[in-house]
Coordinates of C-alpha atoms in Angstrom, one line a residue:
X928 CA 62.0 169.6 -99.6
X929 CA 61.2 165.6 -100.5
X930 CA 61.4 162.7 -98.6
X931 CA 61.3 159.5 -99.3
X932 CA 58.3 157.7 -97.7
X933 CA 58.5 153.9 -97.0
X934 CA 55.6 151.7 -99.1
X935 CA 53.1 151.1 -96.2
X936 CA 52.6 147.7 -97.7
X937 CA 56.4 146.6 -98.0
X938 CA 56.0 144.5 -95.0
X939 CA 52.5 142.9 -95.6
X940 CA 51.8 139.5 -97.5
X941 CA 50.5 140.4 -101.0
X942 CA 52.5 138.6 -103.5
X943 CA 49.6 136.5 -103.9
X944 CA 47.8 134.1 -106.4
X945 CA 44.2 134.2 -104.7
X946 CA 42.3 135.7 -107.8
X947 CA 44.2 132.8 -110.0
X948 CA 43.3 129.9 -107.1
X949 CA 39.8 131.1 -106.8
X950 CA 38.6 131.1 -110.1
X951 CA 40.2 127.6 -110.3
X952 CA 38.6 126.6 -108.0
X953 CA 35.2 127.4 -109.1
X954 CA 35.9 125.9 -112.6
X955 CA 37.3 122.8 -111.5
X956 CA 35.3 122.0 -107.8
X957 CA 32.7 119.0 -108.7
X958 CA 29.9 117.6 -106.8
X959 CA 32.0 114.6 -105.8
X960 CA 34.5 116.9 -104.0
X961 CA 32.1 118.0 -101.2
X962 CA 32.2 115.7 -97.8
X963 CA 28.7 114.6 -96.8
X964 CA 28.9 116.6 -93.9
X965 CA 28.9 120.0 -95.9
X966 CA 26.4 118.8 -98.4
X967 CA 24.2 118.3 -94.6
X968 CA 25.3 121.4 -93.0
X969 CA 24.7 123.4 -96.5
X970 CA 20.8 122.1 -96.4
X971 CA 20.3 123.5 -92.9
X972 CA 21.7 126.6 -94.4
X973 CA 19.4 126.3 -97.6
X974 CA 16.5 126.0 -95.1
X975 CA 17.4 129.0 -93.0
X976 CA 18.0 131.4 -95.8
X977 CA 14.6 130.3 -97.5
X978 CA 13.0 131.1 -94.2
X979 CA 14.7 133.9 -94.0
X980 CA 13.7 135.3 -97.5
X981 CA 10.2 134.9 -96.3
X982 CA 10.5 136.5 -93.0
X983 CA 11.8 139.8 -94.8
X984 CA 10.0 139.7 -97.5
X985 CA 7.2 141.9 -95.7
X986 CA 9.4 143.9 -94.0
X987 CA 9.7 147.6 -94.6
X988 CA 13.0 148.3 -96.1
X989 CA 11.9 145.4 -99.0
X990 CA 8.5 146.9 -99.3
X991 CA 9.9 150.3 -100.5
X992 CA 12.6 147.8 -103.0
X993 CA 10.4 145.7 -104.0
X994 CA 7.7 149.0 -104.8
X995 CA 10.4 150.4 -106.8
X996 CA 11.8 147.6 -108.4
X997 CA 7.8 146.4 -109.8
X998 CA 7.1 150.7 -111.1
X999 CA 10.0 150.9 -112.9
X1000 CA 9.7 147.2 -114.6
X1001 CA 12.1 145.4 -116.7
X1002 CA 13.1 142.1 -118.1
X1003 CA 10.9 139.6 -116.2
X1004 CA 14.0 137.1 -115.1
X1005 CA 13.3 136.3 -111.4
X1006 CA 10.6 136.0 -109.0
X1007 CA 10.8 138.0 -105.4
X1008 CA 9.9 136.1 -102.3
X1009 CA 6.2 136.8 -100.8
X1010 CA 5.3 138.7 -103.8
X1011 CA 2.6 136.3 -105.5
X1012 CA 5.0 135.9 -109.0
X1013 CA 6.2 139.4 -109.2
X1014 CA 9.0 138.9 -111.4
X1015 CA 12.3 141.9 -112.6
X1016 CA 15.6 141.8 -114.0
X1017 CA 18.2 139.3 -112.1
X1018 CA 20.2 142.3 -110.5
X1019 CA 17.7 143.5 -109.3
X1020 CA 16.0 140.4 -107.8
X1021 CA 19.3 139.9 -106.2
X1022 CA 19.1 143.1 -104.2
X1023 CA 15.7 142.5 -103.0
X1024 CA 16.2 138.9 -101.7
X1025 CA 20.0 139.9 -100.1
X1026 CA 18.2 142.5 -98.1
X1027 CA 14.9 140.0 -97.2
X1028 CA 17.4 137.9 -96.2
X1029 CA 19.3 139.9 -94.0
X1030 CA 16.0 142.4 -93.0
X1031 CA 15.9 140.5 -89.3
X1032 CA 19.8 139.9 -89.2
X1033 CA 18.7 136.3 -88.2
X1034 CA 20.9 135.2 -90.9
X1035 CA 24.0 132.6 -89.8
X1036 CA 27.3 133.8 -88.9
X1037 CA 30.9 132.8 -89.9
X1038 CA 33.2 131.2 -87.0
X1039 CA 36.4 131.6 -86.7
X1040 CA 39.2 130.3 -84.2
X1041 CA 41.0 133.3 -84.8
X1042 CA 42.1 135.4 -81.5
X1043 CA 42.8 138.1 -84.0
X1044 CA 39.3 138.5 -85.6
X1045 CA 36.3 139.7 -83.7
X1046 CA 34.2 137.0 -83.1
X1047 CA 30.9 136.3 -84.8
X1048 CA 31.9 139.3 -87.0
X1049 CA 33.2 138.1 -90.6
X1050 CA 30.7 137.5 -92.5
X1051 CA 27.0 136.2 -92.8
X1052 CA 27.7 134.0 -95.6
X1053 CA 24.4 132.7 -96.5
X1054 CA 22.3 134.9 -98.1
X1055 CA 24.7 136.1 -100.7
X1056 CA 26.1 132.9 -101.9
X1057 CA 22.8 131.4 -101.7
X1058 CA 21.2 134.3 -103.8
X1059 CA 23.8 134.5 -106.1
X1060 CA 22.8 130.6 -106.6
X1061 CA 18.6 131.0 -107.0
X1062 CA 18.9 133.8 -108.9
X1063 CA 21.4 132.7 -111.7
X1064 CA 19.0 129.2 -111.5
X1065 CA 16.0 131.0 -112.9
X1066 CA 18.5 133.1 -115.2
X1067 CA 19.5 129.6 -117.0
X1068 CA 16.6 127.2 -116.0
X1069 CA 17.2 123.4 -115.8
X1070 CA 19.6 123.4 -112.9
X1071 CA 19.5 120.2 -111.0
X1072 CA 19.2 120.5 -107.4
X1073 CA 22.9 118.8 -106.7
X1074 CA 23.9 121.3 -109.6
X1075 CA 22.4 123.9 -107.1
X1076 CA 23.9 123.1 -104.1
X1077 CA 27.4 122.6 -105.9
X1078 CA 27.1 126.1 -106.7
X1079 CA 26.1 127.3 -103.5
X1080 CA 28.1 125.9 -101.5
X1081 CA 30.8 126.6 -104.0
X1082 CA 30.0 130.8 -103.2
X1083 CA 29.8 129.7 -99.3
X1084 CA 33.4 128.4 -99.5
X1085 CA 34.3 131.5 -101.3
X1086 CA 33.1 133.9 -99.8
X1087 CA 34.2 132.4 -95.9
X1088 CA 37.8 131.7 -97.3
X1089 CA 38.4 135.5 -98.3
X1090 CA 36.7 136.9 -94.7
X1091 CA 39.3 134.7 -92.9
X1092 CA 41.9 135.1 -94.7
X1093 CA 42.2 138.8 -94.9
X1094 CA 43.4 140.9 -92.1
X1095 CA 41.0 142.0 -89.4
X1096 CA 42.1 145.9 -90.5
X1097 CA 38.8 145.6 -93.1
X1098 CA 36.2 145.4 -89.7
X1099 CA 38.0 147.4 -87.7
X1100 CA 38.1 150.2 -90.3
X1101 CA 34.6 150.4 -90.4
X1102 CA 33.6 148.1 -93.2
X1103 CA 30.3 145.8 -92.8
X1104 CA 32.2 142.3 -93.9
X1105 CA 28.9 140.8 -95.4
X1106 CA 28.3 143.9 -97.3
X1107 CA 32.0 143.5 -99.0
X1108 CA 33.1 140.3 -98.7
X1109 CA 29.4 138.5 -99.5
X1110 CA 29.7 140.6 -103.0
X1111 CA 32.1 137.2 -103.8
X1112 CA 30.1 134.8 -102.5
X1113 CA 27.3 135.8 -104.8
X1114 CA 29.4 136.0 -107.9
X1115 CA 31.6 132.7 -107.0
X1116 CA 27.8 130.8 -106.9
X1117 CA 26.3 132.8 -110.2
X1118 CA 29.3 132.4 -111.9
X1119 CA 29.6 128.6 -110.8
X1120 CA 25.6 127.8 -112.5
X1121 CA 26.4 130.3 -115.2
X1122 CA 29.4 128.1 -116.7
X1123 CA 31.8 131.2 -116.5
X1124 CA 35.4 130.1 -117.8
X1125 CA 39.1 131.1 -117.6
X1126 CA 39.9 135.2 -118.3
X1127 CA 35.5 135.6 -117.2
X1128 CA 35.9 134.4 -114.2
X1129 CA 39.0 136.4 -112.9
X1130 CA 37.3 139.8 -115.1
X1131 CA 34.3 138.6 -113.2
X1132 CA 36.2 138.9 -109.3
X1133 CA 37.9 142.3 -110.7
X1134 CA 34.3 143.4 -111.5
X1135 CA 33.0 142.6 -107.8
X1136 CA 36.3 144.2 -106.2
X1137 CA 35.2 147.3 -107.4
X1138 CA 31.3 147.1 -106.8
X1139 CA 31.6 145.7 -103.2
X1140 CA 31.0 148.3 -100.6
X1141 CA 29.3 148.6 -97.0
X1142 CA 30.1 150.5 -93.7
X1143 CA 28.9 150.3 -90.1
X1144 CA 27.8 153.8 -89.3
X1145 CA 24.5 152.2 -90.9
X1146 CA 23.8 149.4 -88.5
X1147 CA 20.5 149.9 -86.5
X1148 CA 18.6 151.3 -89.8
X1149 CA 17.3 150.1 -93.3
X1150 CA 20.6 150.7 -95.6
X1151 CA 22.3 147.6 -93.1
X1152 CA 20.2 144.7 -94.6
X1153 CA 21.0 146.9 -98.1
X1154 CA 24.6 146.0 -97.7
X1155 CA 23.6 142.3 -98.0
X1156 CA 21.7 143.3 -100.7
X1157 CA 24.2 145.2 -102.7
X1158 CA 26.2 142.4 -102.1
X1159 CA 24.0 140.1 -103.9
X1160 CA 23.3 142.4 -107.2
X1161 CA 26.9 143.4 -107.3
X1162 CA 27.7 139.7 -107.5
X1163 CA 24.9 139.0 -110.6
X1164 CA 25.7 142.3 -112.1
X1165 CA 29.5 140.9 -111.9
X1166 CA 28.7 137.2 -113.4
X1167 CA 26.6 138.9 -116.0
X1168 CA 28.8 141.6 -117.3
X1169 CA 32.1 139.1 -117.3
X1170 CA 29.6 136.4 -119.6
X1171 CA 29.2 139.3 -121.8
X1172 CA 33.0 140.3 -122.0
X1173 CA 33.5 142.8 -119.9
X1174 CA 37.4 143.2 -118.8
X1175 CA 38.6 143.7 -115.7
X1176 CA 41.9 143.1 -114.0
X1177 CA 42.4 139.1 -113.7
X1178 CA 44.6 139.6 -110.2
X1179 CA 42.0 141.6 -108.2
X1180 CA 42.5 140.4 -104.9
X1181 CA 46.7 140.1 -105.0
X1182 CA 48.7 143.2 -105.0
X1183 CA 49.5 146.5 -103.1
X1184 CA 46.1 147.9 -105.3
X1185 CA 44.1 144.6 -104.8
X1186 CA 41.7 143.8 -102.7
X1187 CA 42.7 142.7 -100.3
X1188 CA 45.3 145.3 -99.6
X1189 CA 42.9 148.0 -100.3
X1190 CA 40.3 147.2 -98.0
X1191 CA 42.2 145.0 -95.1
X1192 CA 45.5 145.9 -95.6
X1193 CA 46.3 142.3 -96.6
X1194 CA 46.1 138.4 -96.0
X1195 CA 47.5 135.7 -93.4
X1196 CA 50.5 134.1 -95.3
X1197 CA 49.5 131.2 -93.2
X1198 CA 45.9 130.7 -93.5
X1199 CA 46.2 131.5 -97.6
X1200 CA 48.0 128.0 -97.5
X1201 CA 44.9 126.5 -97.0
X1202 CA 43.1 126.7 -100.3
X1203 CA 40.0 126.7 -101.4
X1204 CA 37.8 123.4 -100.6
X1205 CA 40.5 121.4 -99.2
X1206 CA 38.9 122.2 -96.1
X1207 CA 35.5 123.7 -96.3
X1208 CA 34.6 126.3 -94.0
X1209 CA 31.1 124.9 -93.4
X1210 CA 32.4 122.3 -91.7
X1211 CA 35.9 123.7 -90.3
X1212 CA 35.5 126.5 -88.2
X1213 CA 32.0 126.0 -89.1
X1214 CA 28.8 128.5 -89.1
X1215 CA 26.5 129.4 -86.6
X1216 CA 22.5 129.6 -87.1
X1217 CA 21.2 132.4 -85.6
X1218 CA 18.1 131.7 -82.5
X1219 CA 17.5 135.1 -82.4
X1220 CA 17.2 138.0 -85.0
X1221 CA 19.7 140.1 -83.9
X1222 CA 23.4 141.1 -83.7
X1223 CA 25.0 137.3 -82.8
X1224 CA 27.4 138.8 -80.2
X1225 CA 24.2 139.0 -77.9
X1226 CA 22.8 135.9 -78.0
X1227 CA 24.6 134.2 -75.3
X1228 CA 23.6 137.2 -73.0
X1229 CA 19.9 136.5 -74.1
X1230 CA 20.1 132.8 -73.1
X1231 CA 21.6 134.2 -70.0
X1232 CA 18.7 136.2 -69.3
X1233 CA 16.2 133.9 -70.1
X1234 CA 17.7 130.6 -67.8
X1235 CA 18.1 133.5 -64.8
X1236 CA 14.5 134.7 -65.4
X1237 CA 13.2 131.0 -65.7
X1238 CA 15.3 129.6 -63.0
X1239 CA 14.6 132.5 -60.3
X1240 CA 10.8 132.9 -61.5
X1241 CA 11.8 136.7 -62.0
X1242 CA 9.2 138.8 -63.1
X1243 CA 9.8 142.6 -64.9
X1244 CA 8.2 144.3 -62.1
X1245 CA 10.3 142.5 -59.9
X1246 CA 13.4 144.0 -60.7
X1247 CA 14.8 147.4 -59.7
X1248 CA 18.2 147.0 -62.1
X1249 CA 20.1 144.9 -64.2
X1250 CA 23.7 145.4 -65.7
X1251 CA 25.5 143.2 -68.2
X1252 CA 29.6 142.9 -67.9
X1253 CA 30.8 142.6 -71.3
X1254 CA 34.8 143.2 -73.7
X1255 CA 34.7 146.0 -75.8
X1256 CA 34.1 143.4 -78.5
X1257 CA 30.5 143.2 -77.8
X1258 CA 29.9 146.5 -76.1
X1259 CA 31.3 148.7 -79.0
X1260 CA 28.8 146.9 -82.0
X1261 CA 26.3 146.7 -80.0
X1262 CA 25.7 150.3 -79.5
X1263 CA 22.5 151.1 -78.7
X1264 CA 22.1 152.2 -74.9
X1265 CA 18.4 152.6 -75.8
X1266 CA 16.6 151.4 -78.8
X1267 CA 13.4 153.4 -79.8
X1268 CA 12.8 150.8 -82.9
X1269 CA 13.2 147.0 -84.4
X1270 CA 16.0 148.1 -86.2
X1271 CA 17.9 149.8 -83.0
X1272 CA 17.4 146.7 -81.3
X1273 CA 19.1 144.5 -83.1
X1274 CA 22.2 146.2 -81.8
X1275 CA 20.7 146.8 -78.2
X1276 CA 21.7 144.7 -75.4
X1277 CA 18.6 146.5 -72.8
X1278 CA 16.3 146.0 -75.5
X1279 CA 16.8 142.2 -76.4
X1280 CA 17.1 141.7 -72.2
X1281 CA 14.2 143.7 -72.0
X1282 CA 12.6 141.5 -74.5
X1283 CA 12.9 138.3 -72.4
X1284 CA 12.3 139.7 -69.5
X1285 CA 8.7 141.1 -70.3
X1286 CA 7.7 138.1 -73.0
X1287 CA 10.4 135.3 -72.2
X1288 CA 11.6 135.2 -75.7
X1289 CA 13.2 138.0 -78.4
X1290 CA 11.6 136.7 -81.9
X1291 CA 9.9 138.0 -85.0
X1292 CA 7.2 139.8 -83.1
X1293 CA 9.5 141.2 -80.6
X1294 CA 11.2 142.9 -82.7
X1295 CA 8.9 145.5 -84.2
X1296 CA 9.0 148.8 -83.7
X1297 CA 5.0 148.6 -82.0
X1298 CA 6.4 146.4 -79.5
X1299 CA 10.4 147.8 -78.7
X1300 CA 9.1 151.3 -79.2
X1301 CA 5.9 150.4 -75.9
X1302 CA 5.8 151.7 -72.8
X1303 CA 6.3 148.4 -71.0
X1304 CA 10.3 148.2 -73.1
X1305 CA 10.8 151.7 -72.9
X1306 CA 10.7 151.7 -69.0
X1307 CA 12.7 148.2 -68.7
X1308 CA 15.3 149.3 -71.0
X1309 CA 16.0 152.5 -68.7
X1310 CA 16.8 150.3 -65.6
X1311 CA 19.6 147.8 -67.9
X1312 CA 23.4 149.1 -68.4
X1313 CA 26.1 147.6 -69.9
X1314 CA 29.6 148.3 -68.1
X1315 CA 32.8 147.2 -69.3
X1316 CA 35.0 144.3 -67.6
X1317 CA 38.6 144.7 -67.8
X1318 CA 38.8 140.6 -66.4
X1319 CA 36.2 139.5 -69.6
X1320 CA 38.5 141.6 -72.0
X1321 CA 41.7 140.1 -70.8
X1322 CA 40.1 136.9 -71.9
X1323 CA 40.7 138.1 -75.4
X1324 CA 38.0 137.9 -77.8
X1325 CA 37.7 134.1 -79.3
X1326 CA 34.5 133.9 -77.4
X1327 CA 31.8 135.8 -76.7
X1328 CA 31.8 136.6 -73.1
X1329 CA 29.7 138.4 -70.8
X1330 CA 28.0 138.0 -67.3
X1331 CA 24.8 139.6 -65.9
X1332 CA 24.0 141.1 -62.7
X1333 CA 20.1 141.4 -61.5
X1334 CA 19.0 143.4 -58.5
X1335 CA 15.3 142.4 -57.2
X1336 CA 13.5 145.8 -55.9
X1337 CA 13.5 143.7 -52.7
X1338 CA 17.2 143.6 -52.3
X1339 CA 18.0 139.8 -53.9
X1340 CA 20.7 139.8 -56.5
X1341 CA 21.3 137.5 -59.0
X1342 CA 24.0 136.6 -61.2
X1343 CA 25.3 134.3 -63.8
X1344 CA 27.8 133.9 -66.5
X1345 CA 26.8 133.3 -70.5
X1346 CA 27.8 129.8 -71.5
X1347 CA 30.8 130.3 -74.0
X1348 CA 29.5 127.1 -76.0
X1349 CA 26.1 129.5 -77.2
X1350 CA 23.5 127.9 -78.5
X1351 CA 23.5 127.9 -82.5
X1352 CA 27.3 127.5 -83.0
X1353 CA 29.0 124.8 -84.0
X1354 CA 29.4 123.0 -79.8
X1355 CA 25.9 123.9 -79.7
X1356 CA 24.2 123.7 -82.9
X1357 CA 20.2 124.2 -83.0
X1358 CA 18.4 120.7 -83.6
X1359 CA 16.5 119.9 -87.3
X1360 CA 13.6 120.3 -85.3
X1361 CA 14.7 123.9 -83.6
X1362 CA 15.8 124.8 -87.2
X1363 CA 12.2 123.8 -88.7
X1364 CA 10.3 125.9 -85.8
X1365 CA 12.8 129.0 -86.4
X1366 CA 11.6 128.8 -90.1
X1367 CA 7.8 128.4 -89.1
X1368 CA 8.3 131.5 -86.9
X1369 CA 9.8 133.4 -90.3
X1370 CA 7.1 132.1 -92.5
X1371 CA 4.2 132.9 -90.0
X1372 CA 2.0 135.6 -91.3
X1373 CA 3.1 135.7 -94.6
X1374 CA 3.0 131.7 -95.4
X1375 CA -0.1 129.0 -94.6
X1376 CA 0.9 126.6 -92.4
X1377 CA 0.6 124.0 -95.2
X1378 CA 2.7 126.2 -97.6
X1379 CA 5.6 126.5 -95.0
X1380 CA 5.3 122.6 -94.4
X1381 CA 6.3 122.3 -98.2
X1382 CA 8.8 124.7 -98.1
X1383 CA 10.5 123.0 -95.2
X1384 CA 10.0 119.0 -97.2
X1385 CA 11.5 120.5 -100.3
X1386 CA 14.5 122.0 -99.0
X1387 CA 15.3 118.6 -97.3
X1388 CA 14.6 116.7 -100.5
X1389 CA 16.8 119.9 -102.1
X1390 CA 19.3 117.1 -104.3
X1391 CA 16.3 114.9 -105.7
X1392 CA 14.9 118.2 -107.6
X1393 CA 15.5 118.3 -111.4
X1394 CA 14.8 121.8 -111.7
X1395 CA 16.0 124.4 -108.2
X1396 CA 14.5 127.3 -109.5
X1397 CA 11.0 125.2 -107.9
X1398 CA 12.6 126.9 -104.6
X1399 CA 11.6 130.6 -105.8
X1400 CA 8.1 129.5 -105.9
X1401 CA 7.7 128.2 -102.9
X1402 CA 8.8 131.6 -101.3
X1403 CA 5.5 133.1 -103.0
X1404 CA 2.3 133.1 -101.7
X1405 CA -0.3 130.7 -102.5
X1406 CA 2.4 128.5 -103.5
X1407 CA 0.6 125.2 -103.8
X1408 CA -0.8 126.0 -107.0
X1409 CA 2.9 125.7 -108.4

């Protein structure tokens, strides 16, 4: 016997135009259409990815990339950052820098004053857009550096639009947003240097529909940063195949097989009305620059930590226990009771407490697998738990709330609540000179003090430069001789 089953998407918003209004968007957006204040907020973001690139360029899940990617050669097209003017095909480049990027997860966040969405969790929109934009640079050559940032920021606004604008179903599924979503950040900035046009740009977003990809189940190891850097070659390999003709369908976000159907069940009639660069994301909800390299929903719980430990002049062997109160929104992520590496950590609430608590600050060398994996943070993490508050989850999940509880071995108890403005986000935004220290701290070892001082000047000076691709060298070694 047959029934008749109702379309599950009957009652969902997606009689759309966003494939039409994107690629418009791209072709038409000029320098002179970007407010000052994203042109400022998108060099701060230039300077964090670069440092960023650096910090992961030594890290092992690039190693093994970059390894592969130099044996198996091909056309020389782009350098790789920290690799002394190793240079491969352009797809490939782009998978190795998305994943450097992303290797620490210290990479900024996209805000949102959505109840709806989880917050902090849309996408890191950086590192794809801004990938998508160095590597097509060296693919063409002569791109200005206002020409650059155009383009980047063009990818950024991409990108940032589509995560907010589709329905929080495509996290809560299981998908890793940065892994999908960034796949159009990269292409909107590659195709945006690469002069794609009219039917190749909407082939070109049909393309990266298909190719973006990314789930959760592979936070806390090495394929995670890969989603980022997926993301990036999918969005070259997209640009490039749509330049050479490759057809796709020209309506690949719209419709019950588009998209955004497919993947988050649809859009927000009401924040689709928006467009594309009438208000730039950058600026409005804004982005958030990571202090720590870690999951961002426990960053205010680590500045938490660290004013309680400062303020009370706590010291590790002080304390018998210590709890964090947290919403499912942070506890469910961040899932790693106790993290036995770097990569665990990052999505480890006892291991980035225990981290300030034994060192008084979670950074580049605390997260290592020598130090997470020591005695000292193997023995703290076993005396922090994380228990669920029913009062911080009826507060709803705009903010990212949590309190912390800390019981001396002598009896005293502390305890304090995270500030809901954290440090990083747009209320609370790290300084120009916190931002150039963070990059120092991603250069160190890798860099010379002198080469990360030109690194820093150049991305300041990012709209005087007459050719952008000078950016890729200075994430090599030795890179005063270029």
């Amino acid at each position: 016997m047959s029934s008749i089953q109702k379309n599950p998407f009957a009652d969902m918003p997606l009689n759309t135009a966003l494939t039409d209004d994107a690629a418009k968007f791209i072709e038409t957006v000029s320098f002179e259409d970007m407010p000052p204040n994203v042109l400022h907020i998108g060099t701060r973001c230039l300077l964090d990815g670069l440092g960023l690139y650096v910090a992961g360029s030594d890290h092992d899940c690039v190693n093994i990339l970059a390894s592969l990617a130099e044996d198996t050669g091909g056309k020389a097209e782009a350098l790789l950052p920290g690799r002394s003017g190793s240079k491969v095909p352009a797809p490939v480049a782009a998978r190795i820098m998305g994943t450097a990027g992303h290797a620490h997860d210290w990479d900024d966040s996209q805000v949102s004053h959505d109840p709806d969405h989880v917050y902090g969790l849309l996408t890191h929109p950086t590192i794809p857009a801004l990938t998508g934009a160095l590597v097509a640079a060296q693919m063409r050559g002569g791109v200005s550096g206002k020409e650059f940032m155009l383009a980047f920021m063009t990818g950024f606004e991409v990108e940032t639009k589509i995560s907010e604008w589709i329905l929080p179903q495509l996290y809560k599924r299981g998908f890793h947003s940065s892994g999908v979503v960034g796949t159009f950040g990269a292409y909107a900035a590659a195709a945006k240097i690469l002069n794609l046009h009219g039917d190749e740009l909407r082939w070109g977003f049909g393309i990266a529909a298909s190719l973006a990809a990314g789930i959760r189940v592979n936070f806390g190891t090495m394929t995670k940063p890969l989603h980022v850097g997926r993301a990036c070659e999918n969005g070259i390999t997209a640009a490039i195949l749509a330049r050479a003709g490759y057809t796709a369908d020209p309506a690949a976000f719209d419709g019950i097989w588009g998209f955004c159907a497919v993947f988050g069940g649809g859009v927000s009639p009401d924040k689709i009305t928006q467009g594309f660069g009438k208000t730039w994301s950058i600026d409005n909800p804004g982005v958030s620059i990571k202090p720590y390299p870690c999951g961002v929903l426990t960053h205010p719980s680590a500045d938490l930590m660290l004013k309680l430990v400062k303020e009370n002049q706590i010291k590790s062997s002080d304390i018998a226990r210590i709890t964090l109160f947290a919403g499912s929104n942070i506890l469910n992520p961040i899932r790693y009771p106790i993290a036995k590496n770097s990569l665990q950590a990052k999505f480890s609430l006892p291991a980035i407490l225990a981290m300030i608590v034994i060192n008084g600050k979670a950074g580049k060398k605390e997260f290592t697998d020598e130090f997470v994996g020591s005695a000292a943070m193997q023995s703290m993490q076993q005396r922090i738990s994380t228990k669920f508050d029913p009062a911080i989850e009826a507060k709803g999940f705009d903010k990212m709330r949590s309190s912390i509880e800390i019981e001396l071995t002598d009896g005293r108890t502390y305890r304090g609540d995270a500030d809901e403005r954290y440090r990083g986000g747009p209320d609370n935004p790290l300084t120009d000179g916190e931002l150039e220290d963070k990059v120092a701290s991603c250069t160190e070892g890798v860099l010379s003090v002198s080469e990360t001082t030109r690194l820093i000047e150049f991305a300041w000076k990012i709209l005087d430069l007459q050719d952008a691709s000078l950016l890729m060298t200075l994430l090599q070694k030795n890179n005063s001789s270029y």
